[in-house]
PDB file of C-alpha atoms in Angstrom:
ATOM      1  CA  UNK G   1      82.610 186.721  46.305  1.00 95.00           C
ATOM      2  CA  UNK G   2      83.472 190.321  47.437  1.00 94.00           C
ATOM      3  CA  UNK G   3      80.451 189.886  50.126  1.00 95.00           C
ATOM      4  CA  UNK G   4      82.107 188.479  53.161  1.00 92.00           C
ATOM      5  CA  UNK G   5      78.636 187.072  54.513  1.00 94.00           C
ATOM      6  CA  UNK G   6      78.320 184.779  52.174  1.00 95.00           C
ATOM      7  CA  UNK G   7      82.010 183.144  53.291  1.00 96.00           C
ATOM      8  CA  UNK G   8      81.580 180.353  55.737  1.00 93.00           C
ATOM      9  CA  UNK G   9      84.435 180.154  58.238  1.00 93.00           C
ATOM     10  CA  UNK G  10      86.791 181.915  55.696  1.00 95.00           C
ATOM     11  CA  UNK G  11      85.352 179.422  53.061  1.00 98.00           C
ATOM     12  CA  UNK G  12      82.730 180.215  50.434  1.00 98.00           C
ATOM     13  CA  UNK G  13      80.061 177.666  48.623  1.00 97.00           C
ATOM     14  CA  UNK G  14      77.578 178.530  45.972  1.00 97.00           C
ATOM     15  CA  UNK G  15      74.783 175.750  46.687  1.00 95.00           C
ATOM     16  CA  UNK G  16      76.823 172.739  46.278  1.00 96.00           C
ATOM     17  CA  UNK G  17      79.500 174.410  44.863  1.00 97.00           C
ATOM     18  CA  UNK G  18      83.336 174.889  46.948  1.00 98.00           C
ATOM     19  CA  UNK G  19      84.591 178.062  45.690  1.00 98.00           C
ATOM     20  CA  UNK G  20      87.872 179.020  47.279  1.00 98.00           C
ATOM     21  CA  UNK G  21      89.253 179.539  50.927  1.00 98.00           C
ATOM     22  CA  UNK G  22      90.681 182.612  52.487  1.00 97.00           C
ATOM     23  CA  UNK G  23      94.492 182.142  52.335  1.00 96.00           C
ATOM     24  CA  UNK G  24      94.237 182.801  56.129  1.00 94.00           C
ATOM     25  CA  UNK G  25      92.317 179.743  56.889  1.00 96.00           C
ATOM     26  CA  UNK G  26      93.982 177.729  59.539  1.00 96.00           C
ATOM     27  CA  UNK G  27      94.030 174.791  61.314  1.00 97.00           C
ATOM     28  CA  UNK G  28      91.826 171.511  60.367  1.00 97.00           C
ATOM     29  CA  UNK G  29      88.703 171.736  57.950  1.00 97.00           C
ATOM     30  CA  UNK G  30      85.780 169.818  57.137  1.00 97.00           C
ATOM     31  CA  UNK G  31      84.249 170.411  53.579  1.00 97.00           C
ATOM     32  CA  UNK G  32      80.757 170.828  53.762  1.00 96.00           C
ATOM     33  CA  UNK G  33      78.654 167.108  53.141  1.00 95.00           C
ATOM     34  CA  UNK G  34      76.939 167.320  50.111  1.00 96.00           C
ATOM     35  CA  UNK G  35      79.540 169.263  48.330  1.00 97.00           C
ATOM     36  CA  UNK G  36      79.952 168.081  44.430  1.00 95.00           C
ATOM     37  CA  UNK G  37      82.286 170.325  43.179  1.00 96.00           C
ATOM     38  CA  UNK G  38      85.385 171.773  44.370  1.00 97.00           C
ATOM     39  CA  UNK G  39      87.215 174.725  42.087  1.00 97.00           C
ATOM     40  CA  UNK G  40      91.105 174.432  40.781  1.00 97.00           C
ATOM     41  CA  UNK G  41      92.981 175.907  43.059  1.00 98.00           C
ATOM     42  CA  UNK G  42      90.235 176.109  45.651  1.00 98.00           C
ATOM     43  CA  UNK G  43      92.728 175.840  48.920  1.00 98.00           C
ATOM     44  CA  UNK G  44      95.969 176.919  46.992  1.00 97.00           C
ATOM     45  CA  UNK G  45      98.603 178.407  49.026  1.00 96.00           C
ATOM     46  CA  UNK G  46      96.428 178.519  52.949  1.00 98.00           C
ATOM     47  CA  UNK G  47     100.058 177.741  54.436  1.00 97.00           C
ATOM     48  CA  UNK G  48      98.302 177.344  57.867  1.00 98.00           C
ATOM     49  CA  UNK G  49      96.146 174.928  56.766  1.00 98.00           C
ATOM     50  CA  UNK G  50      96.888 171.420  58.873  1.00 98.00           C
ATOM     51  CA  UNK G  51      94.149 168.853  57.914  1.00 97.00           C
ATOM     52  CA  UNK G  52      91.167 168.645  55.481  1.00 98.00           C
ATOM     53  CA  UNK G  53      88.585 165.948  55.040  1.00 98.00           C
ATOM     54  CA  UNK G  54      86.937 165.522  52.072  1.00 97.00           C
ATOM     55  CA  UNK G  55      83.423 164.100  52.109  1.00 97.00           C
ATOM     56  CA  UNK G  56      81.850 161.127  50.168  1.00 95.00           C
ATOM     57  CA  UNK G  57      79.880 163.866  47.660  1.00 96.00           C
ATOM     58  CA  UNK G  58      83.113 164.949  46.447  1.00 97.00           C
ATOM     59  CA  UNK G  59      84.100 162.867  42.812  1.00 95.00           C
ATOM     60  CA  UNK G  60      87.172 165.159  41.988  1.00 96.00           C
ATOM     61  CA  UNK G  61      89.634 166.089  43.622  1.00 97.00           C
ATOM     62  CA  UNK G  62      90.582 169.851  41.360  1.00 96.00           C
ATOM     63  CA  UNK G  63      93.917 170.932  39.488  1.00 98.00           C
ATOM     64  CA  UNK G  64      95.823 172.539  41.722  1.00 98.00           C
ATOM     65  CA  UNK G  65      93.641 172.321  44.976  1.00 98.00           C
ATOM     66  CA  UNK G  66      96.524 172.403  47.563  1.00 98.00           C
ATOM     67  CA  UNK G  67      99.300 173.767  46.185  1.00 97.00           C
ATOM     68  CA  UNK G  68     101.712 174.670  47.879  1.00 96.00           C
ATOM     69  CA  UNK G  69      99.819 173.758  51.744  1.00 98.00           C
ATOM     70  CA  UNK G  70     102.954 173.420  53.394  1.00 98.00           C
ATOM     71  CA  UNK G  71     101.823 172.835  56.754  1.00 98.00           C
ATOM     72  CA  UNK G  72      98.846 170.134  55.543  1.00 98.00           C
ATOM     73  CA  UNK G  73      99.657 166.992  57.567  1.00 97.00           C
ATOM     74  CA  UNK G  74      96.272 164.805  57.761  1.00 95.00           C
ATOM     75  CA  UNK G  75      94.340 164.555  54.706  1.00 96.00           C
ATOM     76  CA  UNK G  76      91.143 162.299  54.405  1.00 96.00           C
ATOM     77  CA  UNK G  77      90.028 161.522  51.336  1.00 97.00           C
ATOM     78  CA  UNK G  78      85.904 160.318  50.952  1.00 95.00           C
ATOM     79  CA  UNK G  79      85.351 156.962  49.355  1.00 95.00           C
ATOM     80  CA  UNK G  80      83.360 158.602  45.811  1.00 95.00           C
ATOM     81  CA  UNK G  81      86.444 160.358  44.989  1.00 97.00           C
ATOM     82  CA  UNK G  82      87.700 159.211  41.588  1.00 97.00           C
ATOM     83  CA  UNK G  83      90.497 161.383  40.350  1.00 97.00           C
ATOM     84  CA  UNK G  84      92.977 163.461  41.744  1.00 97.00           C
ATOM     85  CA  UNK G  85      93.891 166.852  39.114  1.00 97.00           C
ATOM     86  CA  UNK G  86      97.215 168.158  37.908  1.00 98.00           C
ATOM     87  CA  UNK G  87      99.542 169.455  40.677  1.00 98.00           C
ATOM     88  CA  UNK G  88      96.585 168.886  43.742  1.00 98.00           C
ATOM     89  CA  UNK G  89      98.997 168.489  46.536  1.00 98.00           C
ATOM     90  CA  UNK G  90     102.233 170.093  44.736  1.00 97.00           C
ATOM     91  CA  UNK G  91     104.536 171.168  47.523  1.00 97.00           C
ATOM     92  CA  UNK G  92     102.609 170.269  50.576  1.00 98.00           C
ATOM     93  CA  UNK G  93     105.846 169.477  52.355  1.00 98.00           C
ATOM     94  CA  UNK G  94     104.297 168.631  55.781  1.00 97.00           C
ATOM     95  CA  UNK G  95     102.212 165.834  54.013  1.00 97.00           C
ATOM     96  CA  UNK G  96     103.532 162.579  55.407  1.00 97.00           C
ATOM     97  CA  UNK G  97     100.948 159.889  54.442  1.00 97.00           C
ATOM     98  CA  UNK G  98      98.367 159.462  52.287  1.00 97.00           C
ATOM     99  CA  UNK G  99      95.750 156.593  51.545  1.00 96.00           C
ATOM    100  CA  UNK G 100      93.913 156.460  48.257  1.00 95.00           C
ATOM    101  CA  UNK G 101      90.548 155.042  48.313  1.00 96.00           C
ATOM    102  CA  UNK G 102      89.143 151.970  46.337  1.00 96.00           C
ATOM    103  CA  UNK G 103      86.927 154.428  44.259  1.00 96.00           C
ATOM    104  CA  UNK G 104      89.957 156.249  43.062  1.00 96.00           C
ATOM    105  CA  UNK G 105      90.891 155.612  39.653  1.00 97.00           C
ATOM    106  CA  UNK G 106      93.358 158.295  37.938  1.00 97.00           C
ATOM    107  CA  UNK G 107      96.268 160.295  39.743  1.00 98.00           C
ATOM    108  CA  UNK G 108      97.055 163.041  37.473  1.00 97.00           C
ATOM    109  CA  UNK G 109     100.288 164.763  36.380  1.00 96.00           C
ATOM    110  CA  UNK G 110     102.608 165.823  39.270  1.00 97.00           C
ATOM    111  CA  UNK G 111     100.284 165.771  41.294  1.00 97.00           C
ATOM    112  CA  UNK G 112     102.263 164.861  45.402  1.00 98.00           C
ATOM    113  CA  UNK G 113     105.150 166.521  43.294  1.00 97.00           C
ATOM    114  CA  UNK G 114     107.645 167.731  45.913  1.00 96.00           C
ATOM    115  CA  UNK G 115     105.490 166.225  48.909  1.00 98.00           C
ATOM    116  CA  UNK G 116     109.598 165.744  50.294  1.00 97.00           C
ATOM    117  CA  UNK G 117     108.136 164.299  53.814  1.00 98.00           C
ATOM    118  CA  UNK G 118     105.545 162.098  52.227  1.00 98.00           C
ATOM    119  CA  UNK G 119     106.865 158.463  53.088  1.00 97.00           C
ATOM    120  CA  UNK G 120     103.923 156.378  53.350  1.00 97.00           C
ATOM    121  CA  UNK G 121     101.724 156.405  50.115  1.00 97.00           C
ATOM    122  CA  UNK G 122      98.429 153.517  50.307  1.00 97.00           C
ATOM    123  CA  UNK G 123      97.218 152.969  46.627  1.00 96.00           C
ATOM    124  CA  UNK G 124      94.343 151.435  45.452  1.00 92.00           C
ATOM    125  CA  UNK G 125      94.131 148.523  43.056  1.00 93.00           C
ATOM    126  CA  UNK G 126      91.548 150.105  40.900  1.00 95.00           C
ATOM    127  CA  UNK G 127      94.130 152.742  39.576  1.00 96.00           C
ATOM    128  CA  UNK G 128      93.456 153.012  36.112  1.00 96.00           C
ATOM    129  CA  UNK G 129      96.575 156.446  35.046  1.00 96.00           C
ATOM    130  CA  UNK G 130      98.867 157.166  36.991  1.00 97.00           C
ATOM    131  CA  UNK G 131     100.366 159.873  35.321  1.00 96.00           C
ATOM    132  CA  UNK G 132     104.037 161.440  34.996  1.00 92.00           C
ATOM    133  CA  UNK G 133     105.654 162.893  37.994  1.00 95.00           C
ATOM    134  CA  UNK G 134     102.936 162.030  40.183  1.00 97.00           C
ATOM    135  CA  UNK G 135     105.017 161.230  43.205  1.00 97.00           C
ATOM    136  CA  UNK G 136     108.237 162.524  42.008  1.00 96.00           C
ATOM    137  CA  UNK G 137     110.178 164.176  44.537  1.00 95.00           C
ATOM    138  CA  UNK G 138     108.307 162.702  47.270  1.00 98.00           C
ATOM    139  CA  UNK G 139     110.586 160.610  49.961  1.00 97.00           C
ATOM    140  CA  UNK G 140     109.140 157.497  49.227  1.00 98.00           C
ATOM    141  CA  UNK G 141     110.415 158.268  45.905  1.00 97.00           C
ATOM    142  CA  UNK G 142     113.058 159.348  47.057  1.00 97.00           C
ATOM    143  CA  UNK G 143     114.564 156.486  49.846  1.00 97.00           C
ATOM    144  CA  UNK G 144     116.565 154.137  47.419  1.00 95.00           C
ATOM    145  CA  UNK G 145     115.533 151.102  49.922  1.00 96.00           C
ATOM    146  CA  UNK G 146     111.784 151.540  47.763  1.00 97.00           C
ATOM    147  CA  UNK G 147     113.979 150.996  44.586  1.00 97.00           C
ATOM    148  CA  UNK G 148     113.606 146.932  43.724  1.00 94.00           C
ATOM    149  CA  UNK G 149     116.614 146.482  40.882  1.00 93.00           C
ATOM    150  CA  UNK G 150     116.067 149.962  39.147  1.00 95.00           C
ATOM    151  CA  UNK G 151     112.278 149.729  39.467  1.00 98.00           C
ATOM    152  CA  UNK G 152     109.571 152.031  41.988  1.00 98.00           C
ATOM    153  CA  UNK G 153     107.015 150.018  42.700  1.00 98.00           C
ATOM    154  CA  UNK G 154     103.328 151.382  45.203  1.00 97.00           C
ATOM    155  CA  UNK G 155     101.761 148.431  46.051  1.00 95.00           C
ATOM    156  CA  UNK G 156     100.689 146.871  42.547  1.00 97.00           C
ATOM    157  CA  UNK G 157     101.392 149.772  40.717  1.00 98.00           C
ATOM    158  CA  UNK G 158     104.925 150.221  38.657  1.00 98.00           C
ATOM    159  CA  UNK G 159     105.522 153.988  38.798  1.00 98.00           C
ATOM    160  CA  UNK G 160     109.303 154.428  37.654  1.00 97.00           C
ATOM    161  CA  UNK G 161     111.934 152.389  35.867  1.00 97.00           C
ATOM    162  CA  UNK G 162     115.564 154.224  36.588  1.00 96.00           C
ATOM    163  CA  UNK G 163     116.894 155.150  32.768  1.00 92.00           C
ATOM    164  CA  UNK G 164     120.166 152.938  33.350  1.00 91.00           C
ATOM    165  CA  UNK G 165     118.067 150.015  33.941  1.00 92.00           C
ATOM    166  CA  UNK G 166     119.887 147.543  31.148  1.00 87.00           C
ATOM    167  CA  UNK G 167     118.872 144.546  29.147  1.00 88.00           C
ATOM    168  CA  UNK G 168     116.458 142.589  30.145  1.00 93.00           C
ATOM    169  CA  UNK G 169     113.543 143.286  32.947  1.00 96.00           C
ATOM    170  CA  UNK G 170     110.225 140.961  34.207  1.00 97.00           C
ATOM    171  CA  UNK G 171     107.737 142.768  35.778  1.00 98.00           C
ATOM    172  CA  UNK G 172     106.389 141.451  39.234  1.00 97.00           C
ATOM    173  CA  UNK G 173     103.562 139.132  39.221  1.00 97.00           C
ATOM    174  CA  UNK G 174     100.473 141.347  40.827  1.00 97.00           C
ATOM    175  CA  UNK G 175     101.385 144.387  38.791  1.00 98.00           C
ATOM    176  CA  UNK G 176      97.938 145.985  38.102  1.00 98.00           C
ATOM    177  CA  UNK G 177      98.842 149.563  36.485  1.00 98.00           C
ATOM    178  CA  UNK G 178     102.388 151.081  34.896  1.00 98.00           C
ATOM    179  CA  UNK G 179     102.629 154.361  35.306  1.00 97.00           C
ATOM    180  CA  UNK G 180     102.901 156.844  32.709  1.00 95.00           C
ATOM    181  CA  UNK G 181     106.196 157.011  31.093  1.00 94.00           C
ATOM    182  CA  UNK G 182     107.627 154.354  33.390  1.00 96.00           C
ATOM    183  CA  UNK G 183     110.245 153.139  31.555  1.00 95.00           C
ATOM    184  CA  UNK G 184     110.783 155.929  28.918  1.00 90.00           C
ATOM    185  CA  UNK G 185     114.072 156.351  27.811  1.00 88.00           C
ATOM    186  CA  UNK G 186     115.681 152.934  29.172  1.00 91.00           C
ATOM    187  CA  UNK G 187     117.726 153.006  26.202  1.00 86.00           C
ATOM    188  CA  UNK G 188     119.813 149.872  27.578  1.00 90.00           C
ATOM    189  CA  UNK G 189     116.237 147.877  27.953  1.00 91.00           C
ATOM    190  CA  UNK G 190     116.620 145.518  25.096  1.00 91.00           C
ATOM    191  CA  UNK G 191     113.636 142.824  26.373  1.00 94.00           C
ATOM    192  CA  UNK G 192     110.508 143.157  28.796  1.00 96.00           C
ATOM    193  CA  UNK G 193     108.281 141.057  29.951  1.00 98.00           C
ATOM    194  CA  UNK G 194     104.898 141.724  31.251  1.00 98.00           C
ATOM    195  CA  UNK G 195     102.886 139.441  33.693  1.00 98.00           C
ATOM    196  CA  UNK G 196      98.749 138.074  33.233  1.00 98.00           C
ATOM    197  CA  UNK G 197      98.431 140.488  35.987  1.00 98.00           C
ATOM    198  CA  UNK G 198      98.661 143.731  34.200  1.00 98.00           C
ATOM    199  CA  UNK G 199      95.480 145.324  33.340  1.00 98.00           C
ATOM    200  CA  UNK G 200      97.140 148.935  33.043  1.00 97.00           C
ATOM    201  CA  UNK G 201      99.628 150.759  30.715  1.00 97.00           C
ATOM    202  CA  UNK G 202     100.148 154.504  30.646  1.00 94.00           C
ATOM    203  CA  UNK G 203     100.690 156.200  27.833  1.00 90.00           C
ATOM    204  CA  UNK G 204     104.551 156.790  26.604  1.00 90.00           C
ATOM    205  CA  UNK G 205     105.142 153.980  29.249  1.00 94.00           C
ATOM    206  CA  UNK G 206     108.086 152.285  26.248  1.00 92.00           C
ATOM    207  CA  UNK G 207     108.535 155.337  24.641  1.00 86.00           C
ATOM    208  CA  UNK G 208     112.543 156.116  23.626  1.00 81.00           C
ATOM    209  CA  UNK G 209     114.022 152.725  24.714  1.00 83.00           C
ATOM    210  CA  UNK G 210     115.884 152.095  21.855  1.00 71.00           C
ATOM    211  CA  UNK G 211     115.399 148.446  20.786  1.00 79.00           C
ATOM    212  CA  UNK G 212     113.294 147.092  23.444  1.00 89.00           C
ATOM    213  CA  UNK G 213     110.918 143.850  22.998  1.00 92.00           C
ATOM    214  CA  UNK G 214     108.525 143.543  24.655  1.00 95.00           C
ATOM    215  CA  UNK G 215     106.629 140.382  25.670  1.00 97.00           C
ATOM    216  CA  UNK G 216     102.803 140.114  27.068  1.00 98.00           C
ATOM    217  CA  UNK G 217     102.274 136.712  28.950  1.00 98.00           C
ATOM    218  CA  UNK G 218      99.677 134.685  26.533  1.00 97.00           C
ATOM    219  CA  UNK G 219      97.295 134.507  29.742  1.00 98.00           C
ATOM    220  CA  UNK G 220      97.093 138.352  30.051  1.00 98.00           C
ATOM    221  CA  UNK G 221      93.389 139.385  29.590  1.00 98.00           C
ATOM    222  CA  UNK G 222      94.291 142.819  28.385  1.00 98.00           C
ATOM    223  CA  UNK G 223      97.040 142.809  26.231  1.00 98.00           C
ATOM    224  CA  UNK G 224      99.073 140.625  23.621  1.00 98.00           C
ATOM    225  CA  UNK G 225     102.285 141.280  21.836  1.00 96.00           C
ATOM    226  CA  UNK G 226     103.588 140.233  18.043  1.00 94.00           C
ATOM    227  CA  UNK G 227     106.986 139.795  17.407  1.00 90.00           C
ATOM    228  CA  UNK G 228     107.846 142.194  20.619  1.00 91.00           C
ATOM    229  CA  UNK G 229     105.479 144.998  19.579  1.00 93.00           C
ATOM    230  CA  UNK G 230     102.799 146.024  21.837  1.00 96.00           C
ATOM    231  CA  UNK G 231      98.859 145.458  21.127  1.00 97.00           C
ATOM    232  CA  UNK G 232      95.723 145.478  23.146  1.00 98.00           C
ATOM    233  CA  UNK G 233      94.265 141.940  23.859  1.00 98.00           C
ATOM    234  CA  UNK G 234      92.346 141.384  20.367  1.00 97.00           C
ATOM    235  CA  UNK G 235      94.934 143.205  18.340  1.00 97.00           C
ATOM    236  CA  UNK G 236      92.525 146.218  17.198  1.00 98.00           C
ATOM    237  CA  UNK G 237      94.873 148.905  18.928  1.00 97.00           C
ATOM    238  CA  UNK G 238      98.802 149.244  18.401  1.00 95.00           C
ATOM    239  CA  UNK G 239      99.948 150.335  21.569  1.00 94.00           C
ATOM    240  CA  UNK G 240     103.639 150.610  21.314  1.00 92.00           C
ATOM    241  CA  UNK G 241     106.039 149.216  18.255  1.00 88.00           C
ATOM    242  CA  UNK G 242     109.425 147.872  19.425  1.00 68.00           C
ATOM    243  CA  UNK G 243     112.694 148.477  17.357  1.00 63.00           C
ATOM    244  CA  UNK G 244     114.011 145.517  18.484  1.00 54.00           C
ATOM    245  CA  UNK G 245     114.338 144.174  15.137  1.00 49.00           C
ATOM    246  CA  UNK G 246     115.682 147.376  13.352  1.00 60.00           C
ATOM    247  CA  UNK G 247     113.828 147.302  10.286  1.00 68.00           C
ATOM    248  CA  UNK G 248     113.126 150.427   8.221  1.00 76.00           C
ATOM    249  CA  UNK G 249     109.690 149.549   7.132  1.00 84.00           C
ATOM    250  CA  UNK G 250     107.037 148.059   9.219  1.00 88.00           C
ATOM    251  CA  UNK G 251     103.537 146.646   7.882  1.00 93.00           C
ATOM    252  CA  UNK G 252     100.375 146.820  10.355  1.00 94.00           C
ATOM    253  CA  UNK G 253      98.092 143.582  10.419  1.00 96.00           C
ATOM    254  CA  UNK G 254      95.057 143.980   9.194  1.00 97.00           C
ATOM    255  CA  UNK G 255      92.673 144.589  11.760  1.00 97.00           C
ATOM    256  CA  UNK G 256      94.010 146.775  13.892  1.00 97.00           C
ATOM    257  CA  UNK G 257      91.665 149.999  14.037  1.00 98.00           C
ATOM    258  CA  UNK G 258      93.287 152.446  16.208  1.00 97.00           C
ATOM    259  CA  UNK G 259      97.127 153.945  16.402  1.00 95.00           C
ATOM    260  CA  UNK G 260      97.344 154.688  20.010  1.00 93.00           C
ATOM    261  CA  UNK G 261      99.090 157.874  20.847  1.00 89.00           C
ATOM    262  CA  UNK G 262     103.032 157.889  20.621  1.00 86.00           C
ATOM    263  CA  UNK G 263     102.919 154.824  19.329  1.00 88.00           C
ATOM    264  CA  UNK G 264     105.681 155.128  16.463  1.00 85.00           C
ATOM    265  CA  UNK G 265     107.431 157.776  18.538  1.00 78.00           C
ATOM    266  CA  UNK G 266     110.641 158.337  17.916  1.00 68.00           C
ATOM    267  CA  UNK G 267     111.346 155.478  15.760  1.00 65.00           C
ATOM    268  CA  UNK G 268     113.605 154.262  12.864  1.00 69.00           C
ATOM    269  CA  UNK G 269     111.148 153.258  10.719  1.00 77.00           C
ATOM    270  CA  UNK G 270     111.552 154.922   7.080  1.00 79.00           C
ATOM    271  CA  UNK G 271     108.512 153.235   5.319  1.00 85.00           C
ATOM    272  CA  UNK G 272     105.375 152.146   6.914  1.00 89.00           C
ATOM    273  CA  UNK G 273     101.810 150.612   5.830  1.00 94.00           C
ATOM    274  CA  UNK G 274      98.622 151.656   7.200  1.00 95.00           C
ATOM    275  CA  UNK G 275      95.610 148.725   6.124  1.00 96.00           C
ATOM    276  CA  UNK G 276      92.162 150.444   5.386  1.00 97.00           C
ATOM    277  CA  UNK G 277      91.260 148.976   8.861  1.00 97.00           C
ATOM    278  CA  UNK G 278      92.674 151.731  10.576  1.00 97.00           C
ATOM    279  CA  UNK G 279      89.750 154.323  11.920  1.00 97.00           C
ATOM    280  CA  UNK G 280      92.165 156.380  14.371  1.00 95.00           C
ATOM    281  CA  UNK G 281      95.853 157.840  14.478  1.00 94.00           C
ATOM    282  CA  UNK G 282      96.366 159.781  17.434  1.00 89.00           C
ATOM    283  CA  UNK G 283      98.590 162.263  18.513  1.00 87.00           C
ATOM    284  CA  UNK G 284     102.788 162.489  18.154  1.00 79.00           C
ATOM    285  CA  UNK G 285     102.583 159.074  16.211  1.00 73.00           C
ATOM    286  CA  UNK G 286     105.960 159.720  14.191  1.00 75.00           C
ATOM    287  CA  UNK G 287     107.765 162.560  16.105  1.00 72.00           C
ATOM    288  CA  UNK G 288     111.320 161.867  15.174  1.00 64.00           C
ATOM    289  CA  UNK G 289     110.751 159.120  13.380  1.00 67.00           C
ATOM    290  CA  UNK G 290     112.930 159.210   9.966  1.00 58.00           C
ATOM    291  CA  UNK G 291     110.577 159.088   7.622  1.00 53.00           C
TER     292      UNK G 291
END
């Protein structure tokens, strides 16, 4: 690393390995071909960096990888990529476009966070997570004419419900993926309704709306609902429980083998049964529930 022989125009590899960039790097940049691996925080803070393009060896696009690359503009992203890390283009305030390949599956958390001049966003229908804050503070985000009734839509993805959205909501037909917390704390949502397109839900993506029900069209492959609480399509997973009907004690059907996380979260439930089918409870299942 200290050894500035082994840098390669200000950028240095081990084998197949991307290590980091000299903060001084400027101008456009071509990763190597054949690159695999690209370190967290690899190109964080080269402020004179204007364009990158990432080849087809790259899977991962790292935590972190260009934060803060205010003056990135032109970013091309290689058709193996399949995730993009925590916080990868956080602040890159020149970024004003950005298309994400068919490959790409998972967009992690905040990751075009404060992107302000990023206005055209391409997603791919093979999205998978989209996770919170991903293009928060970005000006799609931001330009209220993106906003359909309360609701952020990217192509078929569902990325943010407004929190004074009220009563009762149907999400578009073609919806593929809702985003992480989409709809968390729409404590006026009483009723949803989710289309036979969905094949995606984030986690938390119901999480503090009050007494919401939810409905899964009977044609969804992926899903299915009982009396307006969430379950996977075969009813082995509880995925979210509605309050809509108020009870204190609820009674899981035998069954169902895994608790997804948050799935009780927050709720007014004071008794509940768990059958011997159950194999799993995951994390923050009764936080602030009144047990």
């Amino acid at each position: 690393y200290n050894d500035d022989t082994n840098w390669d125009d200000n950028v240095l590899y081990i084998e197949n390995y991307l290590i980091s960039a000299k903060t001084d790097i400027s101008g456009e940049y071509t990763i190597k071909s054949g690159t695999s691996v690209i370190n967290d925080y690899a190109f964080s803070g080269c402020t004179s960096l204007t364009g990158v393009v990432i080849p087809d060896s790259v899977i991962n696009i790292s935590c972190n990888m260009f934060y803060k690359c205010t003056a990135l503009t032109d970013i091309e992203i290689g058709n193996s990529v399949e995730s993009i890390g925590d916080y990868a283009f956080y602040n890159c305030t020149g970024l004003t476009s950005i298309v994400i390949p068919d490959s790409l599956t998972e967009i992690g958390y905040y990751t075009f966070y404060g992107c302000s001049s990023l206005e055209n966003i391409t997603l791919s229908d093979n999205l998978i997570s989209i996770d919170e804050y991903a293009f928060y503070g970005t000006a799609y985000y931001k330009d209220e004419n993106n906003w359909e009734d309360d609701v952020l839509y990217i192509g078929n993805c569902l990325i943010k419900a407004n929190t004074s959205i009220s009563e009762e909501y149907e999400i578009k037909d073609g919806t593929i993926t809702i985003a992480c917390k989409a709809f968390g704390y729409c404590e006026s949502l009483y009723y949803i309704t989710i289309p036979d397109s969905v094949k995606n839900i984030g986690a938390e993506a119901f999480n503090g709306c009050g007494s919401l029900y939810i409905y899964v069209d009977e044609n969804n492959e992926y899903y299915s609902d009982i009396d307006g609480v969430l379950f996977n399509k075969d009813k082995t997973k509880i995925i979210s429980y509605s309050q809509y009907n108020l009870e204190e004690s609820y009674e899981i059907p035998d069954g169902v083998e895994i608790i997804e996380d948050y799935a009780f979260y927050g709720g007014g439930l004071t008794d509940i049964t768990i059958p011997d089918s159950v194999i799993r409870i995951g994390i923050c299942e009764f936080e602030y529930c009144s047990f």
